[in-house]
mmCIF file of C-alpha atoms in Angstrom:
data_model
loop_
_atom_site.group_PDB
_atom_site.id
_atom_site.type_symbol
_atom_site.label_atom_id
_atom_site.label_comp_id
_atom_site.label_asym_id
_atom_site.label_seq_id
_atom_site.Cartn_x
_atom_site.Cartn_y
_atom_site.Cartn_z
ATOM 1 C CA MET A 1 20.300 -7.632 -18.301
ATOM 2 C CA THR A 2 21.330 -4.270 -16.804
ATOM 3 C CA VAL A 3 19.703 -4.079 -13.500
ATOM 4 C CA ALA A 4 19.763 -7.304 -11.784
ATOM 5 C CA ALA A 5 23.497 -8.017 -13.116
ATOM 6 C CA ARG A 6 24.917 -8.886 -10.271
ATOM 7 C CA PRO A 7 24.631 -11.732 -8.218
ATOM 8 C CA PRO A 8 21.816 -11.649 -4.996
ATOM 9 C CA ARG A 9 24.012 -11.397 -1.764
ATOM 10 C CA LEU A 10 21.433 -12.690 0.373
ATOM 11 C CA TYR A 11 18.462 -15.610 0.117
ATOM 12 C CA TRP A 12 15.912 -17.773 1.882
ATOM 13 C CA GLU A 13 18.933 -18.485 4.220
ATOM 14 C CA ASP A 14 19.460 -15.146 4.943
ATOM 15 C CA PHE A 15 15.794 -14.459 6.658
ATOM 16 C CA PRO A 16 15.659 -17.102 9.359
ATOM 17 C CA ALA A 17 12.790 -16.541 11.938
ATOM 18 C CA GLY A 18 13.508 -14.500 14.792
ATOM 19 C CA ARG A 19 15.569 -12.184 12.940
ATOM 20 C CA VAL A 20 15.273 -8.369 13.758
ATOM 21 C CA ARG A 21 16.996 -5.516 11.116
ATOM 22 C CA GLU A 22 16.682 -1.932 11.709
ATOM 23 C CA PHE A 23 17.169 0.362 9.359
ATOM 24 C CA GLY A 24 16.432 3.935 7.269
ATOM 25 C CA SER A 25 16.301 7.442 7.845
ATOM 26 C CA LYS A 26 13.832 9.076 5.672
ATOM 27 C CA THR A 27 13.131 12.242 6.105
ATOM 28 C CA VAL A 28 9.331 13.770 4.284
ATOM 29 C CA THR A 29 8.692 17.032 3.027
ATOM 30 C CA ARG A 30 5.450 18.692 2.054
ATOM 31 C CA GLU A 31 6.785 18.779 -0.995
ATOM 32 C CA ALA A 32 6.689 15.458 -0.898
ATOM 33 C CA ILE A 33 3.373 14.630 0.880
ATOM 34 C CA ILE A 34 1.872 16.611 -1.818
ATOM 35 C CA ALA A 35 3.098 15.718 -4.833
ATOM 36 C CA PHE A 36 2.716 11.721 -4.065
ATOM 37 C CA ALA A 37 -1.267 12.341 -3.125
ATOM 38 C CA ARG A 38 -1.966 14.701 -5.792
ATOM 39 C CA GLU A 39 -1.066 11.962 -8.352
ATOM 40 C CA PHE A 40 -2.279 8.894 -5.764
ATOM 41 C CA ASP A 41 -4.743 10.000 -3.112
ATOM 42 C CA PRO A 42 -5.596 13.521 -3.186
ATOM 43 C CA GLN A 43 -7.708 13.992 -0.326
ATOM 44 C CA PRO A 44 -7.535 17.578 1.217
ATOM 45 C CA PHE A 45 -5.650 16.683 4.037
ATOM 46 C CA HIS A 46 -3.179 14.995 2.370
ATOM 47 C CA VAL A 47 -2.984 18.374 -0.348
ATOM 48 C CA ASP A 48 -4.001 21.618 1.132
ATOM 49 C CA GLU A 49 -3.050 23.037 4.288
ATOM 50 C CA GLU A 50 -5.968 24.343 5.485
ATOM 51 C CA ALA A 51 -7.942 21.248 4.892
ATOM 52 C CA GLY A 52 -4.899 19.415 6.719
ATOM 53 C CA ARG A 53 -5.617 21.682 9.908
ATOM 54 C CA GLU A 54 -9.731 21.290 10.306
ATOM 55 C CA SER A 55 -9.143 17.176 9.891
ATOM 56 C CA LEU A 56 -9.145 14.869 12.069
ATOM 57 C CA PHE A 57 -5.145 14.673 11.898
ATOM 58 C CA GLY A 58 -4.358 18.552 12.476
ATOM 59 C CA SER A 59 -2.251 18.868 9.870
ATOM 60 C CA LEU A 60 -1.631 18.162 6.417
ATOM 61 C CA CYS A 61 -0.100 14.762 6.995
ATOM 62 C CA ALA A 62 1.018 12.782 4.313
ATOM 63 C CA SER A 63 -1.199 9.183 2.251
ATOM 64 C CA GLY A 64 -0.925 6.308 4.182
ATOM 65 C CA TRP A 65 0.067 5.039 0.665
ATOM 66 C CA HIS A 66 2.190 7.362 0.699
ATOM 67 C CA THR A 67 4.358 5.884 4.445
ATOM 68 C CA VAL A 68 3.689 2.256 2.925
ATOM 69 C CA ALA A 69 5.225 3.544 -0.583
ATOM 70 C CA MET A 70 8.781 4.853 2.141
ATOM 71 C CA THR A 71 8.881 2.169 3.393
ATOM 72 C CA MET A 72 8.904 -0.056 0.473
ATOM 73 C CA ARG A 73 11.958 2.055 -0.654
ATOM 74 C CA MET A 74 13.661 1.962 2.563
ATOM 75 C CA MET A 75 13.658 -1.825 2.792
ATOM 76 C CA CYS A 76 14.891 -2.049 -1.113
ATOM 77 C CA ASP A 77 17.837 -0.069 -0.310
ATOM 78 C CA GLU A 78 18.479 -2.140 2.786
ATOM 79 C CA TYR A 79 18.414 -5.678 2.105
ATOM 80 C CA LEU A 80 15.976 -6.316 -1.256
ATOM 81 C CA LEU A 81 17.997 -4.861 -3.870
ATOM 82 C CA ASP A 82 21.021 -7.175 -2.318
ATOM 83 C CA ALA A 83 18.572 -9.971 -2.367
ATOM 84 C CA ALA A 84 17.172 -13.166 -4.237
ATOM 85 C CA SER A 85 13.104 -11.657 -4.029
ATOM 86 C CA LEU A 86 10.553 -12.937 -6.166
ATOM 87 C CA GLY A 87 8.279 -10.294 -5.023
ATOM 88 C CA SER A 88 4.730 -11.053 -2.481
ATOM 89 C CA PRO A 89 1.897 -12.995 -2.394
ATOM 90 C CA GLY A 90 0.098 -9.576 0.107
ATOM 91 C CA VAL A 91 0.117 -8.007 2.639
ATOM 92 C CA GLU A 92 -2.036 -8.054 5.964
ATOM 93 C CA ASN A 93 -3.026 -6.460 9.151
ATOM 94 C CA LEU A 94 -2.078 -2.712 7.596
ATOM 95 C CA LYS A 95 -2.366 -0.507 10.455
ATOM 96 C CA TRP A 96 -1.270 3.393 10.629
ATOM 97 C CA LEU A 97 -1.212 4.051 13.498
ATOM 98 C CA LYS A 98 -0.431 8.090 13.088
ATOM 99 C CA ALA A 99 -0.693 10.431 10.735
ATOM 100 C CA VAL A 100 2.816 11.468 8.562
ATOM 101 C CA TYR A 101 3.667 15.006 8.996
ATOM 102 C CA PRO A 102 5.998 17.581 7.264
ATOM 103 C CA GLY A 103 9.690 16.979 8.158
ATOM 104 C CA ASP A 104 8.909 13.683 10.720
ATOM 105 C CA THR A 105 11.545 11.290 9.462
ATOM 106 C CA LEU A 106 11.096 7.705 9.286
ATOM 107 C CA ARG A 107 12.633 4.244 10.540
ATOM 108 C CA VAL A 108 11.360 0.957 10.307
ATOM 109 C CA ARG A 109 11.993 -2.483 12.296
ATOM 110 C CA LEU A 110 11.539 -5.758 10.624
ATOM 111 C CA GLU A 111 11.477 -8.889 12.481
ATOM 112 C CA VAL A 112 11.046 -12.308 10.528
ATOM 113 C CA LEU A 113 7.970 -14.249 11.857
ATOM 114 C CA GLU A 114 8.644 -17.360 10.376
ATOM 115 C CA ALA A 115 10.397 -18.916 7.305
ATOM 116 C CA ARG A 116 9.349 -22.117 5.338
ATOM 117 C CA PRO A 117 9.968 -24.169 1.951
ATOM 118 C CA MET A 118 7.344 -23.146 -0.858
ATOM 119 C CA ALA A 119 6.127 -26.152 -1.092
ATOM 120 C CA SER A 120 4.831 -25.660 -5.757
ATOM 121 C CA ARG A 121 8.503 -24.204 -5.436
ATOM 122 C CA PRO A 122 11.284 -26.350 -4.613
ATOM 123 C CA HIS A 123 14.705 -23.274 -5.194
ATOM 124 C CA VAL A 124 11.554 -20.550 -3.973
ATOM 125 C CA GLY A 125 10.934 -20.203 0.283
ATOM 126 C CA LEU A 126 8.821 -18.450 1.556
ATOM 127 C CA VAL A 127 9.605 -15.497 4.971
ATOM 128 C CA ARG A 128 6.634 -13.751 6.830
ATOM 129 C CA SER A 129 7.839 -10.988 8.454
ATOM 130 C CA ARG A 130 6.539 -7.595 10.310
ATOM 131 C CA TRP A 131 7.166 -4.240 9.616
ATOM 132 C CA GLU A 132 7.099 -1.247 12.625
ATOM 133 C CA VAL A 133 7.708 2.093 10.929
ATOM 134 C CA ARG A 134 8.988 5.399 13.825
ATOM 135 C CA ASN A 135 8.931 8.880 13.400
ATOM 136 C CA GLN A 136 11.233 10.875 15.026
ATOM 137 C CA ARG A 137 9.167 10.864 18.402
ATOM 138 C CA ALA A 138 9.650 6.891 18.618
ATOM 139 C CA GLU A 139 5.837 6.739 17.205
ATOM 140 C CA THR A 140 4.888 3.594 16.027
ATOM 141 C CA VAL A 141 3.091 5.549 12.778
ATOM 142 C CA LEU A 142 3.089 1.936 10.499
ATOM 143 C CA THR A 143 2.869 -1.480 11.603
ATOM 144 C CA MET A 144 2.211 -4.313 8.252
ATOM 145 C CA GLU A 145 2.818 -7.718 8.213
ATOM 146 C CA GLY A 146 3.751 -9.408 5.212
ATOM 147 C CA TRP A 147 5.220 -12.096 3.644
ATOM 148 C CA GLY A 148 8.586 -12.517 0.912
ATOM 149 C CA MET A 149 9.061 -15.106 -1.616
ATOM 150 C CA PHE A 150 12.776 -15.778 -2.363
ATOM 151 C CA GLY A 151 15.454 -17.479 -4.754
ATOM 152 C CA ARG A 152 17.065 -20.506 -1.983
ATOM 153 C CA ARG A 153 20.925 -20.200 -2.316
ATOM 154 C CA PRO A 154 22.242 -22.461 -4.574
ATOM 155 C CA ALA A 155 24.283 -25.719 -3.257
ATOM 156 C CA PRO A 156 28.178 -25.209 -4.202
ATOM 157 C CA GLU A 157 29.333 -27.063 -7.306
ATOM 158 C CA ARG A 158 31.669 -29.640 -6.254
ATOM 159 C CA ALA A 159 34.696 -30.037 -8.739
ATOM 160 C CA MET B 1 -10.042 26.777 2.759
ATOM 161 C CA THR B 2 -9.717 25.942 -0.991
ATOM 162 C CA VAL B 3 -9.775 21.991 -2.456
ATOM 163 C CA ALA B 4 -12.537 21.256 0.632
ATOM 164 C CA ALA B 5 -14.795 24.401 0.847
ATOM 165 C CA ARG B 6 -17.575 22.454 -1.153
ATOM 166 C CA PRO B 7 -19.788 20.350 1.577
ATOM 167 C CA PRO B 8 -19.626 16.554 1.331
ATOM 168 C CA ARG B 9 -21.989 14.625 -0.506
ATOM 169 C CA LEU B 10 -21.640 11.596 0.744
ATOM 170 C CA TYR B 11 -21.745 10.845 4.160
ATOM 171 C CA TRP B 12 -21.509 7.975 6.450
ATOM 172 C CA GLU B 13 -25.240 6.600 5.802
ATOM 173 C CA ASP B 14 -24.534 6.173 1.872
ATOM 174 C CA PHE B 15 -22.490 2.808 2.549
ATOM 175 C CA PRO B 16 -24.175 0.362 4.221
ATOM 176 C CA ALA B 17 -23.129 -2.679 4.459
ATOM 177 C CA GLY B 18 -24.207 -5.171 0.746
ATOM 178 C CA ARG B 19 -23.858 -1.459 -1.257
ATOM 179 C CA VAL B 20 -21.490 -2.029 -4.255
ATOM 180 C CA ARG B 21 -19.844 0.012 -6.825
ATOM 181 C CA GLU B 22 -18.309 -1.022 -10.173
ATOM 182 C CA PHE B 23 -15.832 1.812 -11.196
ATOM 183 C CA GLY B 24 -12.838 2.946 -13.031
ATOM 184 C CA SER B 25 -10.720 2.236 -16.210
ATOM 185 C CA LYS B 26 -7.119 2.435 -15.317
ATOM 186 C CA THR B 27 -4.585 2.063 -18.486
ATOM 187 C CA VAL B 28 -0.803 1.929 -16.820
ATOM 188 C CA THR B 29 2.450 2.782 -18.996
ATOM 189 C CA ARG B 30 5.294 1.437 -19.412
ATOM 190 C CA GLU B 31 6.539 4.719 -18.645
ATOM 191 C CA ALA B 32 4.311 5.161 -15.276
ATOM 192 C CA ILE B 33 5.518 1.695 -14.015
ATOM 193 C CA ILE B 34 8.825 2.802 -14.087
ATOM 194 C CA ALA B 35 8.409 5.989 -12.712
ATOM 195 C CA PHE B 36 7.044 4.317 -9.674
ATOM 196 C CA ALA B 37 8.877 2.051 -9.139
ATOM 197 C CA ARG B 38 12.416 3.968 -9.607
ATOM 198 C CA GLU B 39 11.410 6.229 -6.554
ATOM 199 C CA PHE B 40 9.560 3.669 -4.071
ATOM 200 C CA ASP B 41 10.552 -0.085 -5.228
ATOM 201 C CA PRO B 42 13.320 -0.294 -7.916
ATOM 202 C CA GLN B 43 13.617 -4.181 -8.122
ATOM 203 C CA PRO B 44 14.971 -4.891 -11.425
ATOM 204 C CA PHE B 45 11.270 -6.555 -12.535
ATOM 205 C CA HIS B 46 9.778 -3.432 -12.141
ATOM 206 C CA VAL B 47 11.604 -0.896 -13.544
ATOM 207 C CA ASP B 48 13.873 -3.432 -16.317
ATOM 208 C CA GLU B 49 12.074 -4.909 -19.878
ATOM 209 C CA GLU B 50 15.364 -7.643 -19.490
ATOM 210 C CA ALA B 51 14.852 -8.584 -16.034
ATOM 211 C CA GLY B 52 11.664 -8.848 -15.738
ATOM 212 C CA ARG B 53 11.256 -11.061 -19.097
ATOM 213 C CA GLU B 54 13.695 -13.406 -16.379
ATOM 214 C CA SER B 55 12.073 -12.994 -13.326
ATOM 215 C CA LEU B 56 8.648 -15.071 -12.411
ATOM 216 C CA PHE B 57 6.454 -12.048 -13.973
ATOM 217 C CA GLY B 58 8.170 -13.080 -17.516
ATOM 218 C CA SER B 59 7.994 -9.036 -17.896
ATOM 219 C CA LEU B 60 8.172 -5.993 -16.813
ATOM 220 C CA CYS B 61 5.470 -5.231 -13.924
ATOM 221 C CA ALA B 62 4.661 -3.037 -11.917
ATOM 222 C CA SER B 63 5.291 -2.211 -8.060
ATOM 223 C CA GLY B 64 2.390 -4.099 -5.835
ATOM 224 C CA TRP B 65 2.562 -0.889 -3.874
ATOM 225 C CA HIS B 66 2.003 1.735 -7.446
ATOM 226 C CA THR B 67 -1.370 -1.400 -8.149
ATOM 227 C CA VAL B 68 -2.788 -0.168 -4.753
ATOM 228 C CA ALA B 69 -2.062 3.765 -5.557
ATOM 229 C CA MET B 70 -3.708 3.436 -8.202
ATOM 230 C CA THR B 71 -6.611 2.170 -6.771
ATOM 231 C CA MET B 72 -6.770 5.040 -4.805
ATOM 232 C CA ARG B 73 -7.124 7.370 -7.311
ATOM 233 C CA MET B 74 -10.277 5.623 -8.746
ATOM 234 C CA MET B 75 -11.886 5.596 -4.985
ATOM 235 C CA CYS B 76 -11.007 8.981 -4.823
ATOM 236 C CA ASP B 77 -12.356 10.147 -8.053
ATOM 237 C CA GLU B 78 -15.196 7.848 -7.673
ATOM 238 C CA TYR B 79 -16.126 8.565 -4.651
ATOM 239 C CA LEU B 80 -14.365 9.601 -1.266
ATOM 240 C CA LEU B 81 -13.178 13.341 -2.555
ATOM 241 C CA ASP B 82 -17.196 13.817 -2.277
ATOM 242 C CA ALA B 83 -17.702 11.960 0.706
ATOM 243 C CA ALA B 84 -16.902 13.230 4.538
ATOM 244 C CA SER B 85 -13.929 10.996 4.601
ATOM 245 C CA LEU B 86 -11.519 11.667 7.276
ATOM 246 C CA GLY B 87 -9.239 8.151 6.325
ATOM 247 C CA SER B 88 -8.867 4.964 7.294
ATOM 248 C CA PRO B 89 -7.262 3.608 10.269
ATOM 249 C CA GLY B 90 -6.249 0.538 8.143
ATOM 250 C CA VAL B 91 -6.001 -2.732 5.811
ATOM 251 C CA GLU B 92 -6.005 -6.509 6.130
ATOM 252 C CA ASN B 93 -5.270 -9.232 3.816
ATOM 253 C CA LEU B 94 -4.128 -7.047 0.462
ATOM 254 C CA LYS B 95 -2.997 -9.500 -1.884
ATOM 255 C CA TRP B 96 -1.488 -9.339 -5.338
ATOM 256 C CA LEU B 97 -2.918 -12.369 -7.241
ATOM 257 C CA LYS B 98 -2.101 -11.426 -10.559
ATOM 258 C CA ALA B 99 1.132 -9.393 -12.005
ATOM 259 C CA VAL B 100 -0.174 -5.826 -14.013
ATOM 260 C CA TYR B 101 1.364 -5.242 -16.913
ATOM 261 C CA PRO B 102 1.776 -2.402 -19.115
ATOM 262 C CA GLY B 103 -1.246 -1.633 -20.805
ATOM 263 C CA ASP B 104 -2.859 -3.415 -18.551
ATOM 264 C CA THR B 105 -6.494 -1.141 -17.947
ATOM 265 C CA LEU B 106 -7.855 -1.529 -13.998
ATOM 266 C CA ARG B 107 -11.593 -1.842 -13.196
ATOM 267 C CA VAL B 108 -12.671 -1.951 -9.325
ATOM 268 C CA ARG B 109 -15.316 -4.027 -7.177
ATOM 269 C CA LEU B 110 -16.329 -2.242 -4.183
ATOM 270 C CA GLU B 111 -18.625 -3.828 -2.214
ATOM 271 C CA VAL B 112 -19.298 -2.285 1.802
ATOM 272 C CA LEU B 113 -19.158 -5.466 4.078
ATOM 273 C CA GLU B 114 -20.282 -3.907 7.410
ATOM 274 C CA ALA B 115 -20.928 -0.274 8.303
ATOM 275 C CA ARG B 116 -21.166 0.724 12.193
ATOM 276 C CA PRO B 117 -20.781 4.046 14.310
ATOM 277 C CA MET B 118 -17.253 4.791 16.157
ATOM 278 C CA ALA B 119 -18.541 4.364 20.051
ATOM 279 C CA SER B 120 -15.980 6.941 20.985
ATOM 280 C CA ARG B 121 -17.091 9.472 18.463
ATOM 281 C CA PRO B 122 -20.933 9.659 17.730
ATOM 282 C CA HIS B 123 -20.602 12.329 14.103
ATOM 283 C CA VAL B 124 -17.914 9.472 12.808
ATOM 284 C CA GLY B 125 -18.689 6.191 11.265
ATOM 285 C CA LEU B 126 -16.823 2.870 10.464
ATOM 286 C CA VAL B 127 -17.581 1.159 6.606
ATOM 287 C CA ARG B 128 -15.496 -2.106 6.225
ATOM 288 C CA SER B 129 -15.119 -2.560 2.657
ATOM 289 C CA ARG B 130 -13.837 -4.950 0.299
ATOM 290 C CA TRP B 131 -11.960 -4.294 -2.924
ATOM 291 C CA GLU B 132 -10.706 -6.397 -6.265
ATOM 292 C CA VAL B 133 -9.269 -5.095 -9.082
ATOM 293 C CA ARG B 134 -9.298 -6.769 -11.949
ATOM 294 C CA ASN B 135 -7.824 -6.036 -15.621
ATOM 295 C CA GLN B 136 -8.830 -6.114 -18.759
ATOM 296 C CA ARG B 137 -8.470 -10.148 -18.936
ATOM 297 C CA ALA B 138 -12.172 -9.941 -16.784
ATOM 298 C CA GLU B 139 -8.383 -11.214 -14.415
ATOM 299 C CA THR B 140 -8.945 -10.322 -10.729
ATOM 300 C CA VAL B 141 -4.695 -8.474 -9.789
ATOM 301 C CA LEU B 142 -5.673 -7.554 -6.236
ATOM 302 C CA THR B 143 -7.827 -7.987 -3.442
ATOM 303 C CA MET B 144 -8.100 -6.192 0.260
ATOM 304 C CA GLU B 145 -10.750 -5.285 2.766
ATOM 305 C CA GLY B 146 -10.352 -2.213 4.732
ATOM 306 C CA TRP B 147 -11.449 0.213 7.054
ATOM 307 C CA GLY B 148 -12.877 4.487 6.872
ATOM 308 C CA MET B 149 -13.944 6.191 8.735
ATOM 309 C CA PHE B 150 -16.717 8.868 7.718
ATOM 310 C CA GLY B 151 -18.456 11.744 9.315
ATOM 311 C CA ARG B 152 -22.284 10.914 10.009
ATOM 312 C CA ARG B 153 -24.713 12.775 7.864
ATOM 313 C CA PRO B 154 -25.627 15.603 9.749
ATOM 314 C CA ALA B 155 -29.378 16.519 11.292
ATOM 315 C CA PRO B 156 -31.741 18.393 8.828
ATOM 316 C CA GLU B 157 -31.457 21.838 11.131
ATOM 317 C CA ARG B 158 -35.208 22.594 12.669
ATOM 318 C CA ALA B 159 -36.907 26.087 11.747
#
């Protein structure tokens, strides 16, 4: 196994309710906004400068799904790739509160809301978290809540 | 204006509660799964065959955000690019019910749950919809509910 050869550093036990992490610094370029939108969300205000100016957003802006995807990458780089992450069953209350424009720099605040063992899988725990993504003007552009599944820390082996 | 020069064909009035649309046919390649994941969600089971086999998913599988992004593209191609779409304030109850594997073909069922004028903007209407994404085995892989904002149809000009 290549990618997952490294044993995880973080397990379900490392995400207790109340734990807060702030991380990330992702600056969005015009080119990245247009490239994502051309592939996945080619609405005029995401791919065309003039259409952006004439839209409710006032300028070319990122697809909301692009903002979520960039947030996911910041989460991966901060903790998920070091964790016994087993995926996610879903997300609730995803809100796009402000448009994300070329040159904006995004940062994430993550708070664990709830953590509990998974009844059907004793080696797995569930974590419900809230993410807030802010731009360089400290405006919140995105919030969401969601569940993650994590492996539980193995008991130490006895001699 | 280049992209948005065409007047919209669909307005808020074209999305009444109860309206159902079924559309799309998007086959996911291994290369597309890995390319999206390398950029936005490089967890081992999204980028590495062997890590996928050893994961809960049993095989390399698409990032859930990739599945959502492909769904968005099918929505654009089916109706959004022809509509007076003004963006979305958010999504609720996004659930990843089954993994999406290389070679899977996705299709969307959309049902309008609720439509109402926007109190603060008389020319804009809100539409709440439910999306269900199914694979070629008729398994539902993704469901979500969300709001869209659409321009209202202009009154006909009088002579």
